[in-house]
C-alpha atoms as an extended CHARMM CRD file, in Angstrom:
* protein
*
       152  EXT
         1         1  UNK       CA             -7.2660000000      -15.7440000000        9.0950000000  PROA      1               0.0000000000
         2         2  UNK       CA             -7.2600000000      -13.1240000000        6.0120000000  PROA      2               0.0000000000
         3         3  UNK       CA             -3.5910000000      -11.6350000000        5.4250000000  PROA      3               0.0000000000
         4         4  UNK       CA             -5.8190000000       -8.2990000000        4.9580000000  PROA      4               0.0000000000
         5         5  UNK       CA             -8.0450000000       -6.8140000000        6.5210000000  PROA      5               0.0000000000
         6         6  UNK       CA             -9.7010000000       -3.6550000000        6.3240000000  PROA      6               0.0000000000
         7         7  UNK       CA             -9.7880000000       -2.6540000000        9.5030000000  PROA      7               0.0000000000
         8         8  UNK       CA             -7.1890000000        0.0010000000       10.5620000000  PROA      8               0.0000000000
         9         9  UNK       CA             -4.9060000000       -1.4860000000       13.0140000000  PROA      9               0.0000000000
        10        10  UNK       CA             -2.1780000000       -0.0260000000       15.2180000000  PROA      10              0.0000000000
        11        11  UNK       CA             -1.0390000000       -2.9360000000       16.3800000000  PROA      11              0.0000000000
        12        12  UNK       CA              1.3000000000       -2.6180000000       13.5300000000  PROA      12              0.0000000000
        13        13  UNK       CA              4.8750000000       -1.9100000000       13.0020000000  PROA      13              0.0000000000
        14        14  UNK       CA              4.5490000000        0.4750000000        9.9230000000  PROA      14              0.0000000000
        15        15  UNK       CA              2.2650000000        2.5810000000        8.4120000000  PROA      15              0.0000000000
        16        16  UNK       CA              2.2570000000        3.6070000000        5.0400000000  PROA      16              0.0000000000
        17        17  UNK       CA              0.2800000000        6.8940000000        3.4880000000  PROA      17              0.0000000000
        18        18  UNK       CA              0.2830000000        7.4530000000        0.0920000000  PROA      18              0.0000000000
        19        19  UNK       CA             -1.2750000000       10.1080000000       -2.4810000000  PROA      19              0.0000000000
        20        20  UNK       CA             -0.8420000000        9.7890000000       -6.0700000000  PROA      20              0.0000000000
        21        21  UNK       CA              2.5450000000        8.5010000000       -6.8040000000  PROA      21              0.0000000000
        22        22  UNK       CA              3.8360000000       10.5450000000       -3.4160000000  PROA      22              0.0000000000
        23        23  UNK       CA              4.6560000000        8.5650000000       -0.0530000000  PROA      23              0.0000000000
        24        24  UNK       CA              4.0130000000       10.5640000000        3.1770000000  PROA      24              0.0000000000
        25        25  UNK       CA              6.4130000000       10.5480000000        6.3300000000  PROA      25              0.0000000000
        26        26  UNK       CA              6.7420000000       12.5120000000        8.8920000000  PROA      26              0.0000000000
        27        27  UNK       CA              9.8930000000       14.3210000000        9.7500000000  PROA      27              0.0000000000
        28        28  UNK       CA             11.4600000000       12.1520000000        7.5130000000  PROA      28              0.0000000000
        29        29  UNK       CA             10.1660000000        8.7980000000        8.6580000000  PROA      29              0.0000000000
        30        30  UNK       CA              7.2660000000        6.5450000000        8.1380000000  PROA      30              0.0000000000
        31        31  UNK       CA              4.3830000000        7.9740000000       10.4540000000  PROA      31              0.0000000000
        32        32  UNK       CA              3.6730000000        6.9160000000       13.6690000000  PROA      32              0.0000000000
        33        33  UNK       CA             -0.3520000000        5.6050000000       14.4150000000  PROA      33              0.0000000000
        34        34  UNK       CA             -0.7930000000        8.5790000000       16.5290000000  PROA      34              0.0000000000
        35        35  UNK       CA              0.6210000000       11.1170000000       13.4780000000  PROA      35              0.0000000000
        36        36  UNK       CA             -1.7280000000        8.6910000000       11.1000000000  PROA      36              0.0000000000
        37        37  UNK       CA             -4.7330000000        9.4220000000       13.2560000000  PROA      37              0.0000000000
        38        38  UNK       CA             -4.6360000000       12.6830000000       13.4490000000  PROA      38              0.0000000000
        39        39  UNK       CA             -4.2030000000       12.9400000000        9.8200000000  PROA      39              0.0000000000
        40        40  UNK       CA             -7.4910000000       11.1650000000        8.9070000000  PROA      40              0.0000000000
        41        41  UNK       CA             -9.2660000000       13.4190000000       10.8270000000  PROA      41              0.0000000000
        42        42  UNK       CA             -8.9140000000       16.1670000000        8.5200000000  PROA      42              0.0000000000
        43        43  UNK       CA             -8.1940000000       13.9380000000        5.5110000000  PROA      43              0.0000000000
        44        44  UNK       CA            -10.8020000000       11.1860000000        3.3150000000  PROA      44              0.0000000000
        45        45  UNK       CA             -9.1530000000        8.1030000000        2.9710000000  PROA      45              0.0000000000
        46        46  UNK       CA             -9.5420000000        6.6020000000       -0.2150000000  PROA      46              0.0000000000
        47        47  UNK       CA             -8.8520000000        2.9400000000        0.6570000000  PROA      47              0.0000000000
        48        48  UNK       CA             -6.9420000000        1.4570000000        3.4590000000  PROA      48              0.0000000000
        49        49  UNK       CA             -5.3050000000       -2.0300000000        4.7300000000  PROA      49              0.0000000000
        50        50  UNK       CA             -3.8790000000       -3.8030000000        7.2630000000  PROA      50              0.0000000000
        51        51  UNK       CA             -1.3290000000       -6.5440000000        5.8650000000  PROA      51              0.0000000000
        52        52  UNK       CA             -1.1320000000       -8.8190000000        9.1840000000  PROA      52              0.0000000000
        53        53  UNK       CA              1.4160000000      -11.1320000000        8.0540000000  PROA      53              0.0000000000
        54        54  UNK       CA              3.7850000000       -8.2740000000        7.4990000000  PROA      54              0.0000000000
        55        55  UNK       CA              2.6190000000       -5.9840000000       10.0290000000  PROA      55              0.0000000000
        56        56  UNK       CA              1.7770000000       -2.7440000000        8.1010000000  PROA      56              0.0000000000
        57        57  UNK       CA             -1.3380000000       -0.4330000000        7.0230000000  PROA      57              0.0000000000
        58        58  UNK       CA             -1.5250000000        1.1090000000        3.9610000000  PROA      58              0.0000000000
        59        59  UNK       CA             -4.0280000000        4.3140000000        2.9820000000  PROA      59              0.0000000000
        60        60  UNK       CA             -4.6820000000        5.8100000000        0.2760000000  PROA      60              0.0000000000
        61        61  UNK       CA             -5.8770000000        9.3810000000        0.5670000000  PROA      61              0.0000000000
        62        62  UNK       CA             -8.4750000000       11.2620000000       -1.8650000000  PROA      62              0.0000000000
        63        63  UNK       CA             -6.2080000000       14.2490000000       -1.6580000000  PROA      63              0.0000000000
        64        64  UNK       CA             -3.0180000000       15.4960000000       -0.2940000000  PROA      64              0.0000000000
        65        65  UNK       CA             -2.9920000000       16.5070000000        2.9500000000  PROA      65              0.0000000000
        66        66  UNK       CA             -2.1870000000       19.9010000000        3.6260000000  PROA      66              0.0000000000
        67        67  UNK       CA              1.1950000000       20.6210000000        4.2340000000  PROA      67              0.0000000000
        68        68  UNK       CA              1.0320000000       24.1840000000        5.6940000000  PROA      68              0.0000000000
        69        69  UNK       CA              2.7770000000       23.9880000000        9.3380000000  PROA      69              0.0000000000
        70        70  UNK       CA              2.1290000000       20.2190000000        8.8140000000  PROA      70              0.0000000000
        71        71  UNK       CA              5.0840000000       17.7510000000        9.7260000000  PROA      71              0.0000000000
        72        72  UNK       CA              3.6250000000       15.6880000000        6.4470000000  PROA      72              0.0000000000
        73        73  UNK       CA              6.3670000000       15.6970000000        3.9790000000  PROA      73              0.0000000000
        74        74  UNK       CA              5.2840000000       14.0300000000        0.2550000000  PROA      74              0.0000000000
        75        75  UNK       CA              8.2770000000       11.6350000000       -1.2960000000  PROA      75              0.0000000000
        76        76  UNK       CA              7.9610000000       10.0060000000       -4.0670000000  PROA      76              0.0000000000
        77        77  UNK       CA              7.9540000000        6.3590000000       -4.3410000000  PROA      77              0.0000000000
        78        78  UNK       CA             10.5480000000        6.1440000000       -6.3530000000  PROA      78              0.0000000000
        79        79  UNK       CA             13.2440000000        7.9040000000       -4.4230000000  PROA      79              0.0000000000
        80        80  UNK       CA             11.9440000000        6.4210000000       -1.0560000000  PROA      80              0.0000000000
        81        81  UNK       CA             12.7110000000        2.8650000000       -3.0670000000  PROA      81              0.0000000000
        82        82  UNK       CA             16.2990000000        4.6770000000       -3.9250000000  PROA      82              0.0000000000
        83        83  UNK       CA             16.9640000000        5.6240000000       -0.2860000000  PROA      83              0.0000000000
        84        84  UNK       CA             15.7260000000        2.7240000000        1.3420000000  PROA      84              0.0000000000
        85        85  UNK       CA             16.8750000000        0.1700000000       -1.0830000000  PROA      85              0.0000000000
        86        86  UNK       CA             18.6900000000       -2.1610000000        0.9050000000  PROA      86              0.0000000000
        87        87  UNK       CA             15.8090000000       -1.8420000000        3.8200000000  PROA      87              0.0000000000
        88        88  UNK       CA             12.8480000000       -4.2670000000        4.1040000000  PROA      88              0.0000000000
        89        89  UNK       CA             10.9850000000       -0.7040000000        4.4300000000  PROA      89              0.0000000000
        90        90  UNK       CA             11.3480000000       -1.1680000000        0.0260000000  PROA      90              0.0000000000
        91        91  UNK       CA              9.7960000000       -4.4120000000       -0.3480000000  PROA      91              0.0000000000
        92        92  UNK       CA              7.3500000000       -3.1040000000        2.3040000000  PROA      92              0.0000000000
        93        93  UNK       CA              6.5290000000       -0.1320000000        0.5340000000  PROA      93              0.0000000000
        94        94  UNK       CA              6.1440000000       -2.1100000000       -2.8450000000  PROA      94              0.0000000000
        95        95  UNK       CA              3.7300000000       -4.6950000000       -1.2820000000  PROA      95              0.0000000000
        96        96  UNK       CA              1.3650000000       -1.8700000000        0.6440000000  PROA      96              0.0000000000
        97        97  UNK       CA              1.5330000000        0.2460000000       -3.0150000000  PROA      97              0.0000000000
        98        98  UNK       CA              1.1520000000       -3.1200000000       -5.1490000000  PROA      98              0.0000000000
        99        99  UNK       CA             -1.9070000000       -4.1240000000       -3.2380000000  PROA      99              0.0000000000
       100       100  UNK       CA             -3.8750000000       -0.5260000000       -3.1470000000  PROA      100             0.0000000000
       101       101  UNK       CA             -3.7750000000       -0.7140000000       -6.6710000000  PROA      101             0.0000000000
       102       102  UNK       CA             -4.7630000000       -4.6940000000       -7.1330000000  PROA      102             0.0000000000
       103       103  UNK       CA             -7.8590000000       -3.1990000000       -4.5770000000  PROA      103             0.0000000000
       104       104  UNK       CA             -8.8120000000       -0.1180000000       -6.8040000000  PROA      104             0.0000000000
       105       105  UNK       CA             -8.7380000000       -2.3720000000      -10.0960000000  PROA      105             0.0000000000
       106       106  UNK       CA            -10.4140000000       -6.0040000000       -8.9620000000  PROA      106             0.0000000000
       107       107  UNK       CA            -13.8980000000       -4.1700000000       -7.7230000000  PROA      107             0.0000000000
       108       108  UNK       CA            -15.9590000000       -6.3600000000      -10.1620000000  PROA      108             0.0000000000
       109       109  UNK       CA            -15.8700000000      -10.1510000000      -10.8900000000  PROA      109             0.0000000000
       110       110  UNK       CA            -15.0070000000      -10.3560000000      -14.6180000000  PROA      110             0.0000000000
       111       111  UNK       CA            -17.4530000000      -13.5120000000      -14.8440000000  PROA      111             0.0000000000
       112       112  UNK       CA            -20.7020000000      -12.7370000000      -13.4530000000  PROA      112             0.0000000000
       113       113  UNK       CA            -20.3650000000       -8.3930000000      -12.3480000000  PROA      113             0.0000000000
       114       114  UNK       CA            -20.9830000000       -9.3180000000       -8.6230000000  PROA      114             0.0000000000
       115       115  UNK       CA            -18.8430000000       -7.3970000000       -6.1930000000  PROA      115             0.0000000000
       116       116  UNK       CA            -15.5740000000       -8.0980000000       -5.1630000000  PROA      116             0.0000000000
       117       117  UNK       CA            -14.3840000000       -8.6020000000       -1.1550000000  PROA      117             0.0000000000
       118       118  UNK       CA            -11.5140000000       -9.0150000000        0.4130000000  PROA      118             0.0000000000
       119       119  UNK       CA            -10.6060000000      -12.5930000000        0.8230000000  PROA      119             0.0000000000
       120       120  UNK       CA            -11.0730000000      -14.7510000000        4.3130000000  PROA      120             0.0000000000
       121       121  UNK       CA             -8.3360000000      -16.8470000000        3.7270000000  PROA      121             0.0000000000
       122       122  UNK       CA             -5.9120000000      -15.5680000000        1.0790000000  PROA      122             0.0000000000
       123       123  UNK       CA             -4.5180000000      -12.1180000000       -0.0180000000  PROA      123             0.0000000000
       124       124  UNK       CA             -7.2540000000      -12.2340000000       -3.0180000000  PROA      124             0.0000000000
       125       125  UNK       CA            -10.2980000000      -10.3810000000       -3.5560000000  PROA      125             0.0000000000
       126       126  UNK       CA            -13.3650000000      -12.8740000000       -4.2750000000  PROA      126             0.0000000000
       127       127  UNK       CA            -16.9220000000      -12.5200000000       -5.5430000000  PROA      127             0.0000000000
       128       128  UNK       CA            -19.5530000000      -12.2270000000       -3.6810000000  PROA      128             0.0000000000
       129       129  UNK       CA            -21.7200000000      -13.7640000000       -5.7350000000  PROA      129             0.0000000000
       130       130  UNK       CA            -20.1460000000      -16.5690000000       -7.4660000000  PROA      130             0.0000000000
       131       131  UNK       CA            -17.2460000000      -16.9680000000       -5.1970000000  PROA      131             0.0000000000
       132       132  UNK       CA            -14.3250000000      -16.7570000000       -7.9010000000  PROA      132             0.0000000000
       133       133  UNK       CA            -10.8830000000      -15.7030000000       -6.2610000000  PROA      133             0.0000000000
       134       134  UNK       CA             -8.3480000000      -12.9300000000       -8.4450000000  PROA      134             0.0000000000
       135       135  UNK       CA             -5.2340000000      -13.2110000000       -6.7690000000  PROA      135             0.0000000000
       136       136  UNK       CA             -2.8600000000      -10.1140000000       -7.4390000000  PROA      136             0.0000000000
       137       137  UNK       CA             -1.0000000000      -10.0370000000      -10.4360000000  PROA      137             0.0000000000
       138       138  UNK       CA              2.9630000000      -10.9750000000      -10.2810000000  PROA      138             0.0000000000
       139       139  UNK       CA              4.7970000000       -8.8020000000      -12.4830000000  PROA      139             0.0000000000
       140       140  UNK       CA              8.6700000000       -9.4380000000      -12.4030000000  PROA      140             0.0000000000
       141       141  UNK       CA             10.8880000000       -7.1340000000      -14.5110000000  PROA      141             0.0000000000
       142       142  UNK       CA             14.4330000000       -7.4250000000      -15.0250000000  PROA      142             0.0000000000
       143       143  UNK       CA             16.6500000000       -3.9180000000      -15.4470000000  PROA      143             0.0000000000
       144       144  UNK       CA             20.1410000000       -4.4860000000      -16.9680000000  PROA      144             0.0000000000
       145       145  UNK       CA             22.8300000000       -2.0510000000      -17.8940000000  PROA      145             0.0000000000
       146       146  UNK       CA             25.3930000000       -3.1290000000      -20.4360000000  PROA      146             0.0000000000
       147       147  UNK       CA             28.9100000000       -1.9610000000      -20.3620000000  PROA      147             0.0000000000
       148       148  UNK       CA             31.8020000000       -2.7070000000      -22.0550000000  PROA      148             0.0000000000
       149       149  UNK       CA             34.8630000000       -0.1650000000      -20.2530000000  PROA      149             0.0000000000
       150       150  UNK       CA             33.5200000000        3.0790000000      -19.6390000000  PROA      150             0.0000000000
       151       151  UNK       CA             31.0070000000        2.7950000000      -22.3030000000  PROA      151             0.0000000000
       152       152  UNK       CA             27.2330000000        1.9040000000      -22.1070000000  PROA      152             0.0000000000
């Protein structure tokens, strides 16, 4: 079976909404299904997940929702990774980001133009014409901070 699907789910443990660089939560926490369905009622979803092996959803929304007497609250990605850093919610987060983007960038096969699907058997995207699999790209970084005393 695929890791992802496109289906929404709710059999999962975590949803994650995003806009732009901006996470959403509701009073402070990652919504619920029932918050996330209400929300795509009055919102277009841009592209949306379900990552089974690691039981989350991620949309993407064409706009922000409205936050006028809305319990929506926008973060941004960065300081959710800050205050969740030692929290599997990070990785999480990373992973449901990560793979909106591999989704909104592999659309075409690069060898032959034909369309690109999800994957039946692998977290890929593969042509529909010539069946050639793009895998997401791994991009490690390393941040260091030097420091000799209290100097940098």
């Amino acid at each position: 079976m695929s890791m992802i699907q496109a289906e929404f789910n709710e059999s999962v443990r975590y949803f994650f909404v995003f806009f732009e660089n901006s996470l959403y939560l509701t009073e402070g926490r990652l919504p619920d299904c029932q918050s996330v369905r209400e929300l795509i009622k009055n919102s277009t979803v841009k592209d949306s997940f379900t990552d089974s092996d690691y039981k989350f959803t991620a949309l993407e929304l064409e706009s922000a929702p409205s936050q006028e007497g809305s319990k929506w609250t926008a973060v941004p990605v960065r300081q959710f990774f800050s205050e969740n850093s030692k929290s599997e919610l990070c990785f999480l987060c990373a992973r449901a980001r990560g793979l909106l983007n591999f989704r909104r960038d592999k659309v075409y096969c690069a060898k032959c133009g034909g369309l690109l699907q999800d994957d039946r058997d692998f977290t890929a995207r593969s042509c529909t014409k010539c069946r050639k699999q793009y895998f997401p790209q791994l991009e490690p970084a390393v941040i260091v901070l030097v420091n000799k005393g209290p100097k940098i």
